Amino acid sequence: SHGRKSMTAEKLDAAAARAFVITRVFDAPRDLVWKAWTEAERLKQWWGPKGFTVHTCKVDLRPGGVFHYGMKSPDGHDIWGKFIYREIVAPERLIFIVSFSDEKGGVTRHPFSPDWPLEMFSTITFEAQGDKTKITVRWAPHAATELERKTFAEGMQSMQQGWTGTFDQFAGYLAKP
């Protein structure tokens, strides 16, 4: 069979190569949405999964700059993360590398999933739709091993839940007077 992979292996490869994508329309103008994603004082108020509270938030909004944050989980664990910005096109798009982190800003493994990709390539787009804004989040494993890509593909549902919670918090933040 000349080194041809089984159909199952091919399907797994295709699934592993897939990016995670989630989209939602928010009831706020694009300029405000952009500020809420790029200013530390605003990010701090909504960033993270439902029930998490951000206690540390630093933003250096430039290519090569870092968004470094620390948050407390509902059960009291400290979780750190960071983005390294690659491209910033205000108010249309942010491209960055996402990873878990420590309080010093180092790159660390996922605290509960050791085979999660160390880094993810993320593209966030902001599309004006009248006085509303459509956000599309796209995440893909970056420089990942086969096992990391498989773990990522298997984690689609938990990412869907995490981002839905984060988007709910964001919608709540935008609705505040």
Short mmCIF file of N, CA, C and O in Angstrom, two decimals, residues 49 51-57 68-82 99-104 106 108-112:
data_model
loop_
_atom_site.label_atom_id
_atom_site.label_comp_id
_atom_site.label_asym_id
_atom_site.label_seq_id
_atom_site.Cartn_x
_atom_site.Cartn_y
_atom_site.Cartn_z
N PRO A 49 -12.71 33.01 31.50
CA PRO A 49 -13.93 32.19 31.57
C PRO A 49 -14.85 32.68 32.68
O PRO A 49 -14.40 33.36 33.61
N GLY A 51 -16.81 33.21 35.93
CA GLY A 51 -16.47 32.88 37.31
C GLY A 51 -15.03 33.20 37.70
O GLY A 51 -14.68 33.17 38.87
N PHE A 52 -14.18 33.48 36.71
CA PHE A 52 -12.78 33.84 36.98
C PHE A 52 -12.68 35.34 37.20
O PHE A 52 -13.41 36.10 36.57
N THR A 53 -11.77 35.76 38.08
CA THR A 53 -11.55 37.20 38.26
C THR A 53 -10.08 37.52 37.97
O THR A 53 -9.18 36.82 38.44
N VAL A 54 -9.88 38.55 37.17
CA VAL A 54 -8.54 38.97 36.80
C VAL A 54 -7.96 39.86 37.91
O VAL A 54 -8.59 40.83 38.31
N HIS A 55 -6.78 39.49 38.41
CA HIS A 55 -6.16 40.32 39.45
C HIS A 55 -4.92 41.06 38.93
O HIS A 55 -4.46 42.02 39.53
N THR A 56 -4.35 40.60 37.81
CA THR A 56 -3.17 41.25 37.24
C THR A 56 -3.40 41.35 35.74
O THR A 56 -3.83 40.37 35.11
N CYS A 57 -3.11 42.51 35.16
CA CYS A 57 -3.38 42.71 33.74
C CYS A 57 -2.46 43.81 33.21
O CYS A 57 -2.55 44.95 33.61
N HIS A 68 -0.12 40.29 29.49
CA HIS A 68 0.17 39.30 30.54
C HIS A 68 -0.88 39.45 31.62
O HIS A 68 -1.12 40.56 32.10
N TYR A 69 -1.53 38.34 31.97
CA TYR A 69 -2.60 38.44 32.94
C TYR A 69 -2.56 37.29 33.95
O TYR A 69 -2.05 36.21 33.66
N GLY A 70 -3.09 37.56 35.12
CA GLY A 70 -3.27 36.55 36.15
C GLY A 70 -4.71 36.59 36.61
O GLY A 70 -5.29 37.67 36.74
N MET A 71 -5.30 35.41 36.81
CA MET A 71 -6.68 35.38 37.29
C MET A 71 -6.87 34.27 38.31
O MET A 71 -6.09 33.33 38.37
N LYS A 72 -7.90 34.45 39.11
CA LYS A 72 -8.24 33.46 40.13
C LYS A 72 -9.44 32.66 39.65
O LYS A 72 -10.43 33.23 39.21
N SER A 73 -9.33 31.33 39.73
CA SER A 73 -10.45 30.47 39.34
C SER A 73 -11.49 30.46 40.47
O SER A 73 -11.17 30.85 41.60
N PRO A 74 -12.73 30.02 40.17
CA PRO A 74 -13.75 30.00 41.21
C PRO A 74 -13.31 29.19 42.46
O PRO A 74 -13.71 29.53 43.56
N ASP A 75 -12.47 28.18 42.27
CA ASP A 75 -12.01 27.38 43.43
C ASP A 75 -10.69 27.89 44.02
O ASP A 75 -10.03 27.20 44.79
N GLY A 76 -10.28 29.13 43.60
CA GLY A 76 -9.16 29.78 44.27
C GLY A 76 -7.78 29.56 43.69
O GLY A 76 -6.79 29.99 44.26
N HIS A 77 -7.68 28.88 42.54
CA HIS A 77 -6.36 28.70 41.89
C HIS A 77 -5.96 29.94 41.12
O HIS A 77 -6.79 30.57 40.47
N ASP A 78 -4.66 30.25 41.15
CA ASP A 78 -4.12 31.31 40.32
C ASP A 78 -3.73 30.74 38.97
O ASP A 78 -3.01 29.74 38.91
N ILE A 79 -4.21 31.35 37.89
CA ILE A 79 -3.85 30.91 36.54
C ILE A 79 -3.33 32.13 35.79
O ILE A 79 -3.94 33.20 35.82
N TRP A 80 -2.19 31.96 35.14
CA TRP A 80 -1.56 33.05 34.39
C TRP A 80 -1.55 32.71 32.91
O TRP A 80 -1.47 31.55 32.52
N GLY A 81 -1.61 33.75 32.09
CA GLY A 81 -1.54 33.55 30.65
C GLY A 81 -0.93 34.77 29.98
O GLY A 81 -0.77 35.82 30.60
N LYS A 82 -0.59 34.60 28.71
CA LYS A 82 -0.06 35.76 27.98
C LYS A 82 -0.31 35.63 26.49
O LYS A 82 -0.48 34.53 25.96
N SER A 99 -0.28 31.66 25.17
CA SER A 99 0.24 30.55 25.98
C SER A 99 -0.16 30.73 27.43
O SER A 99 -0.55 31.82 27.85
N PHE A 100 -0.08 29.64 28.18
CA PHE A 100 -0.18 29.76 29.63
C PHE A 100 1.14 30.34 30.10
O PHE A 100 2.14 30.29 29.40
N SER A 101 1.12 30.90 31.30
CA SER A 101 2.28 31.64 31.76
C SER A 101 2.43 31.47 33.27
O SER A 101 1.64 30.78 33.92
N ASP A 102 3.48 32.11 33.81
CA ASP A 102 3.64 32.20 35.26
C ASP A 102 3.66 33.70 35.59
O ASP A 102 3.56 34.53 34.70
N GLU A 103 3.81 34.02 36.89
CA GLU A 103 3.71 35.44 37.23
C GLU A 103 4.86 36.27 36.69
O GLU A 103 4.77 37.48 36.59
N LYS A 104 5.96 35.61 36.30
CA LYS A 104 7.10 36.35 35.73
C LYS A 104 6.96 36.52 34.22
O LYS A 104 7.80 37.15 33.58
N GLY A 106 6.89 33.90 32.01
CA GLY A 106 7.45 32.76 31.27
C GLY A 106 6.35 31.93 30.63
O GLY A 106 5.19 32.04 31.01
N THR A 108 4.42 28.51 30.15
CA THR A 108 4.25 27.28 30.92
C THR A 108 3.22 26.37 30.24
O THR A 108 2.48 26.81 29.36
N ARG A 109 3.17 25.13 30.70
CA ARG A 109 2.18 24.16 30.22
C ARG A 109 0.81 24.48 30.78
O ARG A 109 0.68 25.10 31.84
N HIS A 110 -0.22 24.00 30.10
CA HIS A 110 -1.60 24.08 30.59
C HIS A 110 -1.64 23.44 31.98
O HIS A 110 -1.15 22.33 32.15
N PRO A 111 -2.21 24.14 32.98
CA PRO A 111 -2.15 23.60 34.35
C PRO A 111 -2.87 22.26 34.53
O PRO A 111 -2.55 21.51 35.44
N PHE A 112 -3.87 21.96 33.66
CA PHE A 112 -4.64 20.72 33.85
C PHE A 112 -4.51 19.76 32.68
O PHE A 112 -5.11 18.71 32.67
#
